[in-house]
């Protein structure tokens, strides 16, 4: 069985891109070239939440992901990024959303999963949501990420 790992990270840095990199580092996926895909969970995959990603292969490899991210530079502002997934005995779905309010992000994820299920003739018997949230303090930027990393990384060449 192939494993999709859901990881989370929060990063603060002087620039928007550096804060994103720091958030990826907190999730231990910063040394890969991330390739975003749409939101289908293959039938032969399991989804598991982990604190941080394990070693997924050599630095610089391509890593397939579904990701949610949100960034702010406003002191005191909250940022939230979340993924939800619906799975069953066959294929499943991810849905991502982000914003400034946990409940609104969760509601958007659940609504997206409902809509996605209605488009498919698949069986779903499990639904989960993972949120990452932080409040920006001080200077620079804060980014939050929630990422589903598909399996091991692969050579980019």
mmCIF file of C-alpha atoms in Angstrom:
data_model
loop_
_atom_site.group_PDB
_atom_site.id
_atom_site.type_symbol
_atom_site.label_atom_id
_atom_site.label_comp_id
_atom_site.label_asym_id
_atom_site.label_seq_id
_atom_site.Cartn_x
_atom_site.Cartn_y
_atom_site.Cartn_z
ATOM 1 C CA UNK A 1 0.000 0.000 0.000
ATOM 2 C CA UNK A 2 1.262 3.479 -0.860
ATOM 3 C CA UNK A 3 1.210 6.149 1.823
ATOM 4 C CA UNK A 4 0.212 9.785 1.515
ATOM 5 C CA UNK A 5 1.440 11.719 4.543
ATOM 6 C CA UNK A 6 -0.340 14.861 5.719
ATOM 7 C CA UNK A 7 2.140 17.242 7.337
ATOM 8 C CA UNK A 8 1.915 20.759 8.733
ATOM 9 C CA UNK A 9 4.270 23.675 9.139
ATOM 10 C CA UNK A 10 4.452 27.274 10.298
ATOM 11 C CA UNK A 11 7.249 29.627 9.279
ATOM 12 C CA UNK A 12 8.127 33.261 9.893
ATOM 13 C CA UNK A 13 10.816 35.081 7.921
ATOM 14 C CA UNK A 14 11.693 38.492 6.425
ATOM 15 C CA UNK A 15 10.112 37.763 3.011
ATOM 16 C CA UNK A 16 6.968 35.981 1.865
ATOM 17 C CA UNK A 17 8.911 33.271 0.008
ATOM 18 C CA UNK A 18 11.328 32.764 2.899
ATOM 19 C CA UNK A 19 8.394 32.287 5.295
ATOM 20 C CA UNK A 20 6.941 29.678 2.924
ATOM 21 C CA UNK A 21 10.317 27.900 2.840
ATOM 22 C CA UNK A 22 10.447 28.030 6.657
ATOM 23 C CA UNK A 23 6.957 26.505 6.880
ATOM 24 C CA UNK A 24 8.032 23.716 4.527
ATOM 25 C CA UNK A 25 11.133 23.194 6.692
ATOM 26 C CA UNK A 26 8.937 22.847 9.779
ATOM 27 C CA UNK A 27 7.103 20.044 7.934
ATOM 28 C CA UNK A 28 10.438 18.568 6.695
ATOM 29 C CA UNK A 29 9.603 18.862 2.991
ATOM 30 C CA UNK A 30 11.731 21.925 2.193
ATOM 31 C CA UNK A 31 14.480 20.084 0.334
ATOM 32 C CA UNK A 32 12.245 18.761 -2.448
ATOM 33 C CA UNK A 33 10.851 20.295 -5.625
ATOM 34 C CA UNK A 34 7.134 20.218 -4.916
ATOM 35 C CA UNK A 35 4.824 19.349 -7.797
ATOM 36 C CA UNK A 36 1.204 20.187 -7.039
ATOM 37 C CA UNK A 37 -1.514 17.897 -8.331
ATOM 38 C CA UNK A 38 -5.286 18.017 -8.220
ATOM 39 C CA UNK A 39 -7.007 16.296 -5.426
ATOM 40 C CA UNK A 40 -7.492 12.582 -6.118
ATOM 41 C CA UNK A 41 -6.324 9.903 -3.690
ATOM 42 C CA UNK A 42 -5.377 6.773 -5.674
ATOM 43 C CA UNK A 43 -7.294 3.612 -4.759
ATOM 44 C CA UNK A 44 -4.108 1.869 -3.594
ATOM 45 C CA UNK A 45 -3.120 4.647 -1.158
ATOM 46 C CA UNK A 46 -3.631 5.245 2.530
ATOM 47 C CA UNK A 47 -3.647 8.715 4.076
ATOM 48 C CA UNK A 48 -2.018 9.278 7.455
ATOM 49 C CA UNK A 49 -1.290 12.385 9.507
ATOM 50 C CA UNK A 50 2.261 12.664 10.829
ATOM 51 C CA UNK A 51 4.008 15.382 12.828
ATOM 52 C CA UNK A 52 6.687 15.914 10.191
ATOM 53 C CA UNK A 53 7.585 14.036 7.037
ATOM 54 C CA UNK A 54 10.203 11.319 7.324
ATOM 55 C CA UNK A 55 13.116 11.207 4.896
ATOM 56 C CA UNK A 56 11.392 10.924 1.518
ATOM 57 C CA UNK A 57 14.493 10.642 -0.652
ATOM 58 C CA UNK A 58 17.445 12.668 -1.923
ATOM 59 C CA UNK A 59 17.534 16.454 -1.810
ATOM 60 C CA UNK A 60 16.323 18.054 -5.027
ATOM 61 C CA UNK A 61 13.986 15.238 -5.989
ATOM 62 C CA UNK A 62 10.421 15.852 -7.165
ATOM 63 C CA UNK A 63 7.726 15.324 -4.510
ATOM 64 C CA UNK A 64 4.075 15.125 -5.531
ATOM 65 C CA UNK A 65 1.795 17.116 -3.211
ATOM 66 C CA UNK A 66 -1.609 18.633 -2.617
ATOM 67 C CA UNK A 67 -1.088 21.741 -0.519
ATOM 68 C CA UNK A 68 -2.947 24.501 1.230
ATOM 69 C CA UNK A 69 -1.075 27.617 2.286
ATOM 70 C CA UNK A 70 -1.782 31.080 3.624
ATOM 71 C CA UNK A 71 0.584 33.993 4.294
ATOM 72 C CA UNK A 72 0.271 37.317 6.082
ATOM 73 C CA UNK A 73 2.464 40.280 6.962
ATOM 74 C CA UNK A 74 -0.155 41.976 9.165
ATOM 75 C CA UNK A 75 0.775 41.849 12.872
ATOM 76 C CA UNK A 76 -1.908 40.102 14.900
ATOM 77 C CA UNK A 77 -3.568 38.541 11.852
ATOM 78 C CA UNK A 78 -4.399 34.832 11.980
ATOM 79 C CA UNK A 79 -3.737 32.548 9.010
ATOM 80 C CA UNK A 80 -5.190 29.075 8.478
ATOM 81 C CA UNK A 81 -4.466 26.426 5.829
ATOM 82 C CA UNK A 82 -6.275 23.120 5.749
ATOM 83 C CA UNK A 83 -6.754 19.886 3.870
ATOM 84 C CA UNK A 84 -9.646 17.508 4.093
ATOM 85 C CA UNK A 85 -9.882 14.048 2.665
ATOM 86 C CA UNK A 86 -12.648 11.564 2.021
ATOM 87 C CA UNK A 87 -11.665 7.952 1.445
ATOM 88 C CA UNK A 88 -13.207 4.516 1.155
ATOM 89 C CA UNK A 89 -12.450 1.161 -0.422
ATOM 90 C CA UNK A 90 -11.490 2.778 -3.749
ATOM 91 C CA UNK A 91 -10.177 6.193 -4.761
ATOM 92 C CA UNK A 92 -10.668 9.228 -2.569
ATOM 93 C CA UNK A 93 -10.509 13.006 -2.622
ATOM 94 C CA UNK A 94 -8.550 15.845 -1.080
ATOM 95 C CA UNK A 95 -9.880 19.368 -0.823
ATOM 96 C CA UNK A 96 -7.822 22.352 0.279
ATOM 97 C CA UNK A 97 -8.795 25.775 1.607
ATOM 98 C CA UNK A 98 -7.170 28.678 3.414
ATOM 99 C CA UNK A 99 -8.114 31.945 5.058
ATOM 100 C CA UNK A 100 -8.136 33.745 8.397
ATOM 101 C CA UNK A 101 -10.727 31.773 10.391
ATOM 102 C CA UNK A 102 -10.553 28.106 11.431
ATOM 103 C CA UNK A 103 -14.302 27.529 11.203
ATOM 104 C CA UNK A 104 -14.634 29.156 7.773
ATOM 105 C CA UNK A 105 -11.716 27.135 6.407
ATOM 106 C CA UNK A 106 -13.117 23.898 7.866
ATOM 107 C CA UNK A 107 -16.571 24.692 6.424
ATOM 108 C CA UNK A 108 -15.062 25.361 2.977
ATOM 109 C CA UNK A 109 -13.203 22.052 3.090
ATOM 110 C CA UNK A 110 -16.298 20.088 4.101
ATOM 111 C CA UNK A 111 -18.387 21.817 1.406
ATOM 112 C CA UNK A 112 -15.713 21.049 -1.196
ATOM 113 C CA UNK A 113 -15.547 17.395 -0.199
ATOM 114 C CA UNK A 114 -19.348 17.164 -0.366
ATOM 115 C CA UNK A 115 -19.357 18.687 -3.851
ATOM 116 C CA UNK A 116 -16.534 16.399 -5.003
ATOM 117 C CA UNK A 117 -18.292 13.294 -3.696
ATOM 118 C CA UNK A 118 -21.442 14.309 -5.560
ATOM 119 C CA UNK A 119 -19.479 14.329 -8.832
ATOM 120 C CA UNK A 120 -18.256 10.760 -8.417
ATOM 121 C CA UNK A 121 -19.753 7.302 -8.175
ATOM 122 C CA UNK A 122 -17.273 6.187 -5.523
ATOM 123 C CA UNK A 123 -17.855 4.914 -2.006
ATOM 124 C CA UNK A 124 -16.639 7.099 0.842
ATOM 125 C CA UNK A 125 -16.747 5.978 4.458
ATOM 126 C CA UNK A 126 -14.180 8.203 6.156
ATOM 127 C CA UNK A 127 -13.654 11.969 6.222
ATOM 128 C CA UNK A 128 -10.952 13.915 8.035
ATOM 129 C CA UNK A 129 -9.780 17.516 8.184
ATOM 130 C CA UNK A 130 -6.343 18.828 9.198
ATOM 131 C CA UNK A 131 -5.808 22.539 9.874
ATOM 132 C CA UNK A 132 -2.644 24.521 10.495
ATOM 133 C CA UNK A 133 -3.049 27.968 12.049
ATOM 134 C CA UNK A 134 -0.857 30.722 13.442
ATOM 135 C CA UNK A 135 -1.026 34.369 14.400
ATOM 136 C CA UNK A 136 1.578 36.673 12.891
ATOM 137 C CA UNK A 137 3.655 38.410 15.532
ATOM 138 C CA UNK A 138 6.085 41.180 14.741
ATOM 139 C CA UNK A 139 7.861 41.805 11.476
ATOM 140 C CA UNK A 140 8.190 39.966 8.211
ATOM 141 C CA UNK A 141 5.752 37.305 7.081
ATOM 142 C CA UNK A 142 4.145 34.218 8.562
ATOM 143 C CA UNK A 143 3.069 31.298 6.384
ATOM 144 C CA UNK A 144 1.131 28.185 7.362
ATOM 145 C CA UNK A 145 1.009 25.039 5.231
ATOM 146 C CA UNK A 146 -0.885 21.783 5.341
ATOM 147 C CA UNK A 147 0.503 19.400 2.740
ATOM 148 C CA UNK A 148 -0.330 15.898 1.547
ATOM 149 C CA UNK A 149 2.930 14.347 0.338
ATOM 150 C CA UNK A 150 2.435 11.390 -2.003
ATOM 151 C CA UNK A 151 4.848 8.529 -1.282
ATOM 152 C CA UNK A 152 8.581 8.908 -1.802
ATOM 153 C CA UNK A 153 10.267 11.578 -3.884
ATOM 154 C CA UNK A 154 11.509 10.750 -7.387
ATOM 155 C CA UNK A 155 14.345 12.020 -9.530
ATOM 156 C CA UNK A 156 13.427 15.222 -11.308
ATOM 157 C CA UNK A 157 15.324 14.051 -14.407
#
